[in-house]
mmCIF file of C-alpha atoms in Angstrom:
data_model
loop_
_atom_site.group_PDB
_atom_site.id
_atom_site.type_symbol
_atom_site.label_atom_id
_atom_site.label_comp_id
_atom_site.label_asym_id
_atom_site.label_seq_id
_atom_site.Cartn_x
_atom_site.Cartn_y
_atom_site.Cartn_z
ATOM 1 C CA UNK X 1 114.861 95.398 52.772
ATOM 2 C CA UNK X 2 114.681 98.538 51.031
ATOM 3 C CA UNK X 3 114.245 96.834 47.333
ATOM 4 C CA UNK X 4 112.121 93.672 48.913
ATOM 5 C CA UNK X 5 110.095 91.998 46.258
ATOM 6 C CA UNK X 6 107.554 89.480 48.197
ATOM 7 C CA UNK X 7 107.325 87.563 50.690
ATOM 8 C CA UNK X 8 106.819 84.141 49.311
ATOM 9 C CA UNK X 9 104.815 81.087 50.951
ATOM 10 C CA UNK X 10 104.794 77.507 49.862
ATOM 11 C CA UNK X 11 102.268 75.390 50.801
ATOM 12 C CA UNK X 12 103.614 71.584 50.971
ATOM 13 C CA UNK X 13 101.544 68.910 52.712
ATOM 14 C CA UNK X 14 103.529 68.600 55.790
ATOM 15 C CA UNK X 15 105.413 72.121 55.887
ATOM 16 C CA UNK X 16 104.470 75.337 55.044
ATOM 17 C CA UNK X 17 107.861 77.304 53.892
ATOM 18 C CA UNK X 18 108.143 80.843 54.046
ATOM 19 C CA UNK X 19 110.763 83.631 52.924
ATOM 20 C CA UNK X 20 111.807 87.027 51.395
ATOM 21 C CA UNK X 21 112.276 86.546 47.800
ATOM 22 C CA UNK X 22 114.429 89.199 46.169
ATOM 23 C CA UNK X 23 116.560 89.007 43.091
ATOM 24 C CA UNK X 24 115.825 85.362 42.446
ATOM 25 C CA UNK X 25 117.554 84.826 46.223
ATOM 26 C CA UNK X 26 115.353 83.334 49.428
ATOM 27 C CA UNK X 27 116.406 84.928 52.979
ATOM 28 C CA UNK X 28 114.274 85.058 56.381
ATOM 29 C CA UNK X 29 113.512 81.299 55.272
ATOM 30 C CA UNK X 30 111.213 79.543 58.071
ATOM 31 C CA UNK X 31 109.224 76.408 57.933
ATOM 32 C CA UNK X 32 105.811 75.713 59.882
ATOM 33 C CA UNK X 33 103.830 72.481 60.013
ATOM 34 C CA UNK X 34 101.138 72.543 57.581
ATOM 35 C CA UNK X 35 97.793 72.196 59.670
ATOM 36 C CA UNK X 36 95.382 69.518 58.699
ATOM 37 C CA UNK X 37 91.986 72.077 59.084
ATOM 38 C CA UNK X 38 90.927 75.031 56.838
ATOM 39 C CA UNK X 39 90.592 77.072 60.140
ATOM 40 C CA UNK X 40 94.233 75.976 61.164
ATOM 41 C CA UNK X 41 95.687 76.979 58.316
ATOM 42 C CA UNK X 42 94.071 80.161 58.454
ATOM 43 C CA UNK X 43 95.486 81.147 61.504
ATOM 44 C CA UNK X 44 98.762 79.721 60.816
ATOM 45 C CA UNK X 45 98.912 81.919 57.443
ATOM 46 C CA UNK X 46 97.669 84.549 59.522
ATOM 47 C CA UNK X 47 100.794 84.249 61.912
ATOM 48 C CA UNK X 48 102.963 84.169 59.007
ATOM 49 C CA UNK X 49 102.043 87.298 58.026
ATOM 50 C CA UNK X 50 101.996 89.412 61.163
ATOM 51 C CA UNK X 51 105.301 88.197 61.772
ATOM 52 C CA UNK X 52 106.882 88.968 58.953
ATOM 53 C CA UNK X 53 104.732 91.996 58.718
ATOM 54 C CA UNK X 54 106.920 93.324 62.089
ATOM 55 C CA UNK X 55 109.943 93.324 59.909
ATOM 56 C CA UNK X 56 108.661 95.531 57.434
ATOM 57 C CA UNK X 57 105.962 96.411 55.326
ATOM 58 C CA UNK X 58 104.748 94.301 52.231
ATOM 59 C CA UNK X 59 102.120 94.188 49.986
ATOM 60 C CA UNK X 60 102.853 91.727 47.355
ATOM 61 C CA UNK X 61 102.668 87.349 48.695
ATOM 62 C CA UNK X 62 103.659 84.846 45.724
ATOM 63 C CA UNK X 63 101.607 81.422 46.649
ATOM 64 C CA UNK X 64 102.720 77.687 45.491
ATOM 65 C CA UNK X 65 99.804 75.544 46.950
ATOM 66 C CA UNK X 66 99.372 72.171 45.917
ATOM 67 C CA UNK X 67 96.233 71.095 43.227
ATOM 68 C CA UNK X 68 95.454 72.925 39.980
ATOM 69 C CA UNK X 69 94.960 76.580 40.252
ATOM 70 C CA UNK X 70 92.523 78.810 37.619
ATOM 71 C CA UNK X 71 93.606 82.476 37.026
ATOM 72 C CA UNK X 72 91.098 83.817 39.799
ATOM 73 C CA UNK X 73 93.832 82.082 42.282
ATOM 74 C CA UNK X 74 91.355 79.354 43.287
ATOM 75 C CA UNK X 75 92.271 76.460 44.306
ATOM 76 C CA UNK X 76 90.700 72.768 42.761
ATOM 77 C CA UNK X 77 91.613 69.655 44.463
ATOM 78 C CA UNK X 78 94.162 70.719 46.321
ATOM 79 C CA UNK X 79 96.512 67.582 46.077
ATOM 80 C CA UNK X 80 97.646 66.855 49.558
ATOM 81 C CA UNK X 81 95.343 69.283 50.987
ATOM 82 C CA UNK X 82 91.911 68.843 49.814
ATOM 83 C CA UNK X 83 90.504 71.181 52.471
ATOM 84 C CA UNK X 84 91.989 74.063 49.831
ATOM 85 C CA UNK X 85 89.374 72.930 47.209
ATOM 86 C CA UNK X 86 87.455 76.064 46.056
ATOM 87 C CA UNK X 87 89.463 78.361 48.492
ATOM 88 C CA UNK X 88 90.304 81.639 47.203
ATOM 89 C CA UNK X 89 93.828 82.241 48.045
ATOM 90 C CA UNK X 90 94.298 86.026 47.330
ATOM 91 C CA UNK X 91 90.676 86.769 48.987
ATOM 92 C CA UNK X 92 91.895 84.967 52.183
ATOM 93 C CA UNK X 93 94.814 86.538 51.998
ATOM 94 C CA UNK X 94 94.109 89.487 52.182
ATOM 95 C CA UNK X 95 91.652 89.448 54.702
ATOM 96 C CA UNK X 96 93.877 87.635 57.026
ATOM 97 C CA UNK X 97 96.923 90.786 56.532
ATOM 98 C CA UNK X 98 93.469 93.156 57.157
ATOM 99 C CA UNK X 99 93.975 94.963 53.731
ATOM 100 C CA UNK X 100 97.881 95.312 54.097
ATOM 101 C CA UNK X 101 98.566 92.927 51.057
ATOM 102 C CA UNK X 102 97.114 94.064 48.064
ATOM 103 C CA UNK X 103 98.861 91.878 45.489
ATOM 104 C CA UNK X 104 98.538 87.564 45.507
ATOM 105 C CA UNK X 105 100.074 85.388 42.957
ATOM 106 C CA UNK X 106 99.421 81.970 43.241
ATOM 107 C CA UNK X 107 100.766 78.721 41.207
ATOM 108 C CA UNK X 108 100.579 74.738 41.608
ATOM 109 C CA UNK X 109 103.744 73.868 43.588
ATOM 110 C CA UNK X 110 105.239 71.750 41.027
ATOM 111 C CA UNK X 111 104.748 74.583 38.090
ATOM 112 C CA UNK X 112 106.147 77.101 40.541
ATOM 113 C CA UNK X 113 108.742 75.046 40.408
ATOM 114 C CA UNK X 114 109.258 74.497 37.358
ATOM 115 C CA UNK X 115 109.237 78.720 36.854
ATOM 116 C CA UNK X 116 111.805 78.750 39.383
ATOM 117 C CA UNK X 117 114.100 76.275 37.319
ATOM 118 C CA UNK X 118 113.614 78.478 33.940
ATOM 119 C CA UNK X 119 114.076 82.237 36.023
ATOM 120 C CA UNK X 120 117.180 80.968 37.967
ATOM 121 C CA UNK X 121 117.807 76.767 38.178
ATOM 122 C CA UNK X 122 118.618 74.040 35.884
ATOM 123 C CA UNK X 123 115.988 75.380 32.715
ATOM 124 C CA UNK X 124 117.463 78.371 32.139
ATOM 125 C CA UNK X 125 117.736 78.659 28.405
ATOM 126 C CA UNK X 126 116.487 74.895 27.950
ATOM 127 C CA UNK X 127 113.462 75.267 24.852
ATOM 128 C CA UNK X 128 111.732 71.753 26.366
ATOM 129 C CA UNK X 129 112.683 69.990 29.754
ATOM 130 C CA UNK X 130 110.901 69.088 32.982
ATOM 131 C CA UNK X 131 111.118 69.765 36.910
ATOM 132 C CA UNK X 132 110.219 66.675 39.131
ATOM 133 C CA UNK X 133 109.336 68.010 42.762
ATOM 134 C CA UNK X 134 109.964 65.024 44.973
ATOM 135 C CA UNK X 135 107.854 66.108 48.257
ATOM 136 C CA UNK X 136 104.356 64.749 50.205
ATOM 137 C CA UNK X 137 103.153 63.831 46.552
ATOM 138 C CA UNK X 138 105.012 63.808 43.206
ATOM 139 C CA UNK X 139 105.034 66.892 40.678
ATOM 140 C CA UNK X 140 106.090 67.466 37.707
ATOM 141 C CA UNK X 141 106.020 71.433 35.330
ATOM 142 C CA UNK X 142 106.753 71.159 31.702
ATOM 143 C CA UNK X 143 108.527 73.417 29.950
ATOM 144 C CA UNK X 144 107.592 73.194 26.271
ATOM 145 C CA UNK X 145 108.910 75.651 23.900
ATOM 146 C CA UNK X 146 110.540 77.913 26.399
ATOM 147 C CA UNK X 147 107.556 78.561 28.543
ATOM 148 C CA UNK X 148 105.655 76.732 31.282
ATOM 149 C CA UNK X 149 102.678 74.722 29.625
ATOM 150 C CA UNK X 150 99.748 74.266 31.769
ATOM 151 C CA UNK X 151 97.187 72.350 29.723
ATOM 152 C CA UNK X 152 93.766 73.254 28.942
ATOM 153 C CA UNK X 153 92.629 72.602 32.460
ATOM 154 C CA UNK X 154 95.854 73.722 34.399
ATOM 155 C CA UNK X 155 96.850 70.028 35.211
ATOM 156 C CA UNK X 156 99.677 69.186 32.744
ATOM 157 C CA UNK X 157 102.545 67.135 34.283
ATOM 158 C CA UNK X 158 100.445 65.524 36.717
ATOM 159 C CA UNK X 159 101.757 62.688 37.687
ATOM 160 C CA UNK X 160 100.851 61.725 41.059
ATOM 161 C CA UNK X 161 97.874 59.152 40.097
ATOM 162 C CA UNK X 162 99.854 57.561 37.279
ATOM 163 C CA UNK X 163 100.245 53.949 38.285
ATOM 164 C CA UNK X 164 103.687 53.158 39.310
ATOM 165 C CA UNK X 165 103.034 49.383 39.162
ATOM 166 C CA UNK X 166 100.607 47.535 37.648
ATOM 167 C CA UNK X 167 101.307 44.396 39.348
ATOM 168 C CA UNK X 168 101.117 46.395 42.722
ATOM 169 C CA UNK X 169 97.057 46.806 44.451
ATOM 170 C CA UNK X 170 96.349 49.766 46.333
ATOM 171 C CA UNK X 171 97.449 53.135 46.930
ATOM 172 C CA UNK X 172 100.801 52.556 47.013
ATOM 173 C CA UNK X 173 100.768 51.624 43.078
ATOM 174 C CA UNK X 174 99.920 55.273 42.452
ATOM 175 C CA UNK X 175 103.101 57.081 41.626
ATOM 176 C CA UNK X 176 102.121 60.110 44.022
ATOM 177 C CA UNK X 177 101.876 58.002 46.902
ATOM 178 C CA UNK X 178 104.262 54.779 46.023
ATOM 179 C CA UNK X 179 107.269 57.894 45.274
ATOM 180 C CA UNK X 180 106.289 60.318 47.897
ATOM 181 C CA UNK X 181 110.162 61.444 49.359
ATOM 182 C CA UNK X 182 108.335 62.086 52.841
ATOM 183 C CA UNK X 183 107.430 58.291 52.896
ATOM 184 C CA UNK X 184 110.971 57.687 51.824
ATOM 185 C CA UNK X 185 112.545 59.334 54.638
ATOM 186 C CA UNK X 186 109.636 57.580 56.978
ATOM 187 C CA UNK X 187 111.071 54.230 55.446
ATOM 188 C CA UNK X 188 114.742 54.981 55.809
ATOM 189 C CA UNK X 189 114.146 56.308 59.512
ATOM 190 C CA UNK X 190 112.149 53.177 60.391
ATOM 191 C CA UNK X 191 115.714 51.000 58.870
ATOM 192 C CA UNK X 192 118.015 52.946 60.845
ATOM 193 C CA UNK X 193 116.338 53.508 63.417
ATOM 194 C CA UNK X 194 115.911 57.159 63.527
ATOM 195 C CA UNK X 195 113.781 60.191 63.695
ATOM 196 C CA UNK X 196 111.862 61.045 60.382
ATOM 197 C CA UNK X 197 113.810 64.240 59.617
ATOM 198 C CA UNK X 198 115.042 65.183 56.068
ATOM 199 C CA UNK X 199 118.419 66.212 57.295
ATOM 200 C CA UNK X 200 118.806 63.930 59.788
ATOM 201 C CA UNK X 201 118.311 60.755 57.459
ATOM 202 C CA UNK X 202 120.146 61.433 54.546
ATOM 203 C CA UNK X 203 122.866 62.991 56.784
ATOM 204 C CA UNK X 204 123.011 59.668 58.252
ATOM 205 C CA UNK X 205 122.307 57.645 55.109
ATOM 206 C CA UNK X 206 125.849 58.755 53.735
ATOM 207 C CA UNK X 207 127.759 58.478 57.125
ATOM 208 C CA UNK X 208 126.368 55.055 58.277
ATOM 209 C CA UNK X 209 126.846 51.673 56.421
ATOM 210 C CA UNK X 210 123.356 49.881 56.325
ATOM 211 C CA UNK X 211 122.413 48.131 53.868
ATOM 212 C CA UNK X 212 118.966 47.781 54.005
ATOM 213 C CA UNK X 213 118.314 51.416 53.783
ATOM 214 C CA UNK X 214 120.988 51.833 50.848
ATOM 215 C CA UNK X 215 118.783 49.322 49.112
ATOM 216 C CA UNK X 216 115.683 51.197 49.789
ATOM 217 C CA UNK X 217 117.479 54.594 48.585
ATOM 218 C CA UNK X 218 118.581 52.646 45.527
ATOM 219 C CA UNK X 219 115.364 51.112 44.672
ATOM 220 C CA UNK X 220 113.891 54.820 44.924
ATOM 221 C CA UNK X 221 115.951 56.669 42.978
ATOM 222 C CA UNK X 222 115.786 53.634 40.084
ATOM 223 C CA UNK X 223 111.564 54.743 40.199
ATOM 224 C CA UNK X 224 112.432 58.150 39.825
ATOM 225 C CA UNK X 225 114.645 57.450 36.856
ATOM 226 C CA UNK X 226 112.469 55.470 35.197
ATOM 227 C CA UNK X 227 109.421 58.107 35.632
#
């Protein structure tokens, strides 16, 4: 731990991940339910940080939180979450690690990931591409030029309230909702019968013959290739 770089948190709507992030590489990777209250997720955050915080000392926490992000580290919207709308991140953080952190980044999930792709992933040395983040929503972070592109209001690549399906009524005809993986694994447990985990599904998907869930993988992944 002697060269650690931050400890780095990402807020999803159903987990919050967590993990030392050093030389482009993740270890100490944990995952907590992400709470459905403001107060919740404080203490949960909280948690986070005291237990990592026995390991060693930090001071720097990198952020991906759903919803558009200005450069104070406020959050607007907050996607998934909308309890994060006008939060503060790098205030509450560091009044939750009582003045230990000194140093917050924090980024919309799907541009994070996006950054992540150009540092270390697929975008290296790609001039114009895109990342798709297939989680509770639907993201997407543009890389235009070599860089990240944000927009004028932080909110470029947004896709999760494009309509999927115009023929479709509903929320479901909203791509963010209609294309969220988390419902797909919901739908593919449901056909085989199974608990909703991530793993456990698509562990099961490619081990199992059953055709009603191939068809509901298949008609998924068409979506995604058409968005």
């Amino acid at each position: 731990m002697a060269h650690l770089v931050y400890l780095g948190i990402d807020i999803g709507g159903t987990h919050i991940k967590t993990g030392w992030v050093e030389k482009n590489e993740v270890t100490d990777g944990r995952s907590f339910p992400t709470p459905a209250t403001l107060a919740a997720f404080s203490e949960t955050i909280k948690t986070i940080l005291q237990s990592y915080a026995r390991q060693v000392s930090f001071t720097k926490v990198a952020i991906a939180v759903p919803g558009s992000v200005n450069e104070t580290g406020t959050v607007f919207f907050g996607g998934a979450l909308p309890y994060l709308d006008g939060v503060n991140l790098p205030e509450l953080i560091c009044q939750l690690s009582d003045g230990m952190v000194t140093e917050v980044t924090v980024e919309n999930d799907a541009k994070a990931a996006a950054l992540g792709e150009m540092k270390a992933g697929n975008l290296q040395g790609i001039q114009n591409g895109a990342a798709i983040i297939l989680g509770t929503g639907v993201g997407v972070g543009l890389c235009l030029n070599g860089k990240l592109y944000r927009g004028h209001h932080g909110q470029a690549g947004e896709v999760s309230f494009m309509i999927r399906d115009r023929q479709m009524r509903g929320a479901d005809s909203f791509v963010g909702i209609g294309l969220s993986a988390v419902g797909l694994i919901e739908r593919l447990a449901a056909s085989m019968a199974i608990a909703p985990d991530g793993p456990l599904v698509f562990d099961t998907l490619t081990k199992t013959a059953d055709p009603e869930a191939e068809a509901l993988f298949l008609t998924y992944t068409k979506e995604i290739a058409v968005l």
